[in-house]
């Protein structure tokens, strides 16, 4: 995420699978990291937390179609 944020690499979909598993980390990000300025409000838009694997596949396919990453397959 740091490399995406600092534009060292191109943006791509990042998924954290397991809402229940990641909810504590997200709460800390929103309550502590954001309030103390460790992250910016838009930083949480760099990833998606989900339990829906269909959503993951759909977003990866959409991203790949946008950048033509599937043209060689």
mmCIF file with all atom_site columns, C-alpha atoms in Angstrom:
data_model
loop_
_atom_site.group_PDB
_atom_site.id
_atom_site.type_symbol
_atom_site.label_atom_id
_atom_site.label_alt_id
_atom_site.label_comp_id
_atom_site.label_asym_id
_atom_site.label_entity_id
_atom_site.label_seq_id
_atom_site.pdbx_PDB_ins_code
_atom_site.Cartn_x
_atom_site.Cartn_y
_atom_site.Cartn_z
_atom_site.occupancy
_atom_site.B_iso_or_equiv
_atom_site.pdbx_formal_charge
_atom_site.auth_seq_id
_atom_site.auth_comp_id
_atom_site.auth_asym_id
_atom_site.auth_atom_id
_atom_site.pdbx_PDB_model_num
ATOM 1  C CA . UNK A 1 1  ? 0.000   0.000   0.000   1.00 0.00 ? 1  UNK A CA 1
ATOM 2  C CA . UNK A 1 2  ? 2.885   2.337   0.713   1.00 0.00 ? 2  UNK A CA 1
ATOM 3  C CA . UNK A 1 3  ? 4.284   1.791   -2.791  1.00 0.00 ? 3  UNK A CA 1
ATOM 4  C CA . UNK A 1 4  ? 0.887   2.514   -4.329  1.00 0.00 ? 4  UNK A CA 1
ATOM 5  C CA . UNK A 1 5  ? 0.421   5.583   -2.137  1.00 0.00 ? 5  UNK A CA 1
ATOM 6  C CA . UNK A 1 6  ? 3.838   6.977   -3.048  1.00 0.00 ? 6  UNK A CA 1
ATOM 7  C CA . UNK A 1 7  ? 3.276   6.113   -6.738  1.00 0.00 ? 7  UNK A CA 1
ATOM 8  C CA . UNK A 1 8  ? 6.328   3.850   -6.875  1.00 0.00 ? 8  UNK A CA 1
ATOM 9  C CA . UNK A 1 9  ? 4.095   1.191   -8.457  1.00 0.00 ? 9  UNK A CA 1
ATOM 10 C CA . UNK A 1 10 ? 0.869   1.428   -10.422 1.00 0.00 ? 10 UNK A CA 1
ATOM 11 C CA . UNK A 1 11 ? -2.367  1.184   -8.507  1.00 0.00 ? 11 UNK A CA 1
ATOM 12 C CA . UNK A 1 12 ? -4.049  -2.216  -8.527  1.00 0.00 ? 12 UNK A CA 1
ATOM 13 C CA . UNK A 1 13 ? -6.855  -3.777  -6.497  1.00 0.00 ? 13 UNK A CA 1
ATOM 14 C CA . UNK A 1 14 ? -5.823  -4.816  -2.991  1.00 0.00 ? 14 UNK A CA 1
ATOM 15 C CA . UNK A 1 15 ? -8.193  -7.027  -1.036  1.00 0.00 ? 15 UNK A CA 1
ATOM 16 C CA . UNK A 1 16 ? -8.239  -8.014  2.591   1.00 0.00 ? 16 UNK A CA 1
ATOM 17 C CA . UNK A 1 17 ? -10.328 -11.166 2.776   1.00 0.00 ? 17 UNK A CA 1
ATOM 18 C CA . UNK A 1 18 ? -12.320 -11.729 5.948   1.00 0.00 ? 18 UNK A CA 1
ATOM 19 C CA . UNK A 1 19 ? -14.323 -8.825  7.339   1.00 0.00 ? 19 UNK A CA 1
ATOM 20 C CA . UNK A 1 20 ? -14.369 -10.270 10.855  1.00 0.00 ? 20 UNK A CA 1
ATOM 21 C CA . UNK A 1 21 ? -10.629 -10.917 10.797  1.00 0.00 ? 21 UNK A CA 1
ATOM 22 C CA . UNK A 1 22 ? -9.730  -7.403  9.586   1.00 0.00 ? 22 UNK A CA 1
ATOM 23 C CA . UNK A 1 23 ? -12.312 -5.388  11.550  1.00 0.00 ? 23 UNK A CA 1
ATOM 24 C CA . UNK A 1 24 ? -9.934  -4.724  14.468  1.00 0.00 ? 24 UNK A CA 1
ATOM 25 C CA . UNK A 1 25 ? -7.213  -3.423  12.160  1.00 0.00 ? 25 UNK A CA 1
ATOM 26 C CA . UNK A 1 26 ? -9.725  -1.236  10.333  1.00 0.00 ? 26 UNK A CA 1
ATOM 27 C CA . UNK A 1 27 ? -11.048 0.123   13.621  1.00 0.00 ? 27 UNK A CA 1
ATOM 28 C CA . UNK A 1 28 ? -7.482  0.989   14.690  1.00 0.00 ? 28 UNK A CA 1
ATOM 29 C CA . UNK A 1 29 ? -6.839  2.675   11.336  1.00 0.00 ? 29 UNK A CA 1
ATOM 30 C CA . UNK A 1 30 ? -9.965  4.788   11.639  1.00 0.00 ? 30 UNK A CA 1
ATOM 31 C CA . UNK A 1 31 ? -9.770  5.582   15.348  1.00 0.00 ? 31 UNK A CA 1
ATOM 32 C CA . UNK A 1 32 ? -6.039  5.927   15.915  1.00 0.00 ? 32 UNK A CA 1
ATOM 33 C CA . UNK A 1 33 ? -3.978  6.132   12.743  1.00 0.00 ? 33 UNK A CA 1
ATOM 34 C CA . UNK A 1 34 ? -6.313  8.586   11.042  1.00 0.00 ? 34 UNK A CA 1
ATOM 35 C CA . UNK A 1 35 ? -6.778  10.791  14.111  1.00 0.00 ? 35 UNK A CA 1
ATOM 36 C CA . UNK A 1 36 ? -3.026  11.014  14.755  1.00 0.00 ? 36 UNK A CA 1
ATOM 37 C CA . UNK A 1 37 ? -2.220  11.722  11.131  1.00 0.00 ? 37 UNK A CA 1
ATOM 38 C CA . UNK A 1 38 ? -0.413  8.437   10.458  1.00 0.00 ? 38 UNK A CA 1
ATOM 39 C CA . UNK A 1 39 ? -2.629  7.979   7.409   1.00 0.00 ? 39 UNK A CA 1
ATOM 40 C CA . UNK A 1 40 ? -4.810  10.270  5.310   1.00 0.00 ? 40 UNK A CA 1
ATOM 41 C CA . UNK A 1 41 ? -8.564  9.781   4.836   1.00 0.00 ? 41 UNK A CA 1
ATOM 42 C CA . UNK A 1 42 ? -8.116  8.635   1.214   1.00 0.00 ? 42 UNK A CA 1
ATOM 43 C CA . UNK A 1 43 ? -5.645  5.921   2.255   1.00 0.00 ? 43 UNK A CA 1
ATOM 44 C CA . UNK A 1 44 ? -8.475  3.602   3.241   1.00 0.00 ? 44 UNK A CA 1
ATOM 45 C CA . UNK A 1 45 ? -9.674  3.756   -0.382  1.00 0.00 ? 45 UNK A CA 1
ATOM 46 C CA . UNK A 1 46 ? -6.525  1.885   -1.446  1.00 0.00 ? 46 UNK A CA 1
ATOM 47 C CA . UNK A 1 47 ? -7.949  -1.448  -0.308  1.00 0.00 ? 47 UNK A CA 1
ATOM 48 C CA . UNK A 1 48 ? -11.215 -3.331  -0.011  1.00 0.00 ? 48 UNK A CA 1
ATOM 49 C CA . UNK A 1 49 ? -12.183 -5.515  2.931   1.00 0.00 ? 49 UNK A CA 1
ATOM 50 C CA . UNK A 1 50 ? -14.662 -8.175  1.909   1.00 0.00 ? 50 UNK A CA 1
ATOM 51 C CA . UNK A 1 51 ? -15.966 -11.693 2.376   1.00 0.00 ? 51 UNK A CA 1
ATOM 52 C CA . UNK A 1 52 ? -17.365 -11.735 -1.161  1.00 0.00 ? 52 UNK A CA 1
ATOM 53 C CA . UNK A 1 53 ? -15.002 -13.615 -3.473  1.00 0.00 ? 53 UNK A CA 1
ATOM 54 C CA . UNK A 1 54 ? -17.188 -12.827 -6.482  1.00 0.00 ? 54 UNK A CA 1
ATOM 55 C CA . UNK A 1 55 ? -16.554 -9.130  -5.793  1.00 0.00 ? 55 UNK A CA 1
ATOM 56 C CA . UNK A 1 56 ? -12.815 -9.824  -5.717  1.00 0.00 ? 56 UNK A CA 1
ATOM 57 C CA . UNK A 1 57 ? -12.876 -11.636 -9.049  1.00 0.00 ? 57 UNK A CA 1
ATOM 58 C CA . UNK A 1 58 ? -15.100 -8.990  -10.661 1.00 0.00 ? 58 UNK A CA 1
ATOM 59 C CA . UNK A 1 59 ? -12.868 -6.118  -9.561  1.00 0.00 ? 59 UNK A CA 1
ATOM 60 C CA . UNK A 1 60 ? -9.695  -7.905  -10.637 1.00 0.00 ? 60 UNK A CA 1
ATOM 61 C CA . UNK A 1 61 ? -11.210 -8.663  -14.046 1.00 0.00 ? 61 UNK A CA 1
ATOM 62 C CA . UNK A 1 62 ? -12.367 -5.054  -14.413 1.00 0.00 ? 62 UNK A CA 1
ATOM 63 C CA . UNK A 1 63 ? -8.900  -3.814  -13.544 1.00 0.00 ? 63 UNK A CA 1
ATOM 64 C CA . UNK A 1 64 ? -7.263  -6.261  -15.960 1.00 0.00 ? 64 UNK A CA 1
ATOM 65 C CA . UNK A 1 65 ? -9.628  -5.258  -18.750 1.00 0.00 ? 65 UNK A CA 1
ATOM 66 C CA . UNK A 1 66 ? -8.751  -1.610  -18.151 1.00 0.00 ? 66 UNK A CA 1
ATOM 67 C CA . UNK A 1 67 ? -5.018  -2.210  -18.441 1.00 0.00 ? 67 UNK A CA 1
ATOM 68 C CA . UNK A 1 68 ? -5.215  -5.119  -20.919 1.00 0.00 ? 68 UNK A CA 1
ATOM 69 C CA . UNK A 1 69 ? -3.358  -7.498  -18.612 1.00 0.00 ? 69 UNK A CA 1
ATOM 70 C CA . UNK A 1 70 ? -5.240  -10.513 -19.960 1.00 0.00 ? 70 UNK A CA 1
ATOM 71 C CA . UNK A 1 71 ? -4.343  -9.990  -23.622 1.00 0.00 ? 71 UNK A CA 1
ATOM 72 C CA . UNK A 1 72 ? -1.648  -12.669 -23.547 1.00 0.00 ? 72 UNK A CA 1
ATOM 73 C CA . UNK A 1 73 ? -3.846  -15.356 -21.987 1.00 0.00 ? 73 UNK A CA 1
#
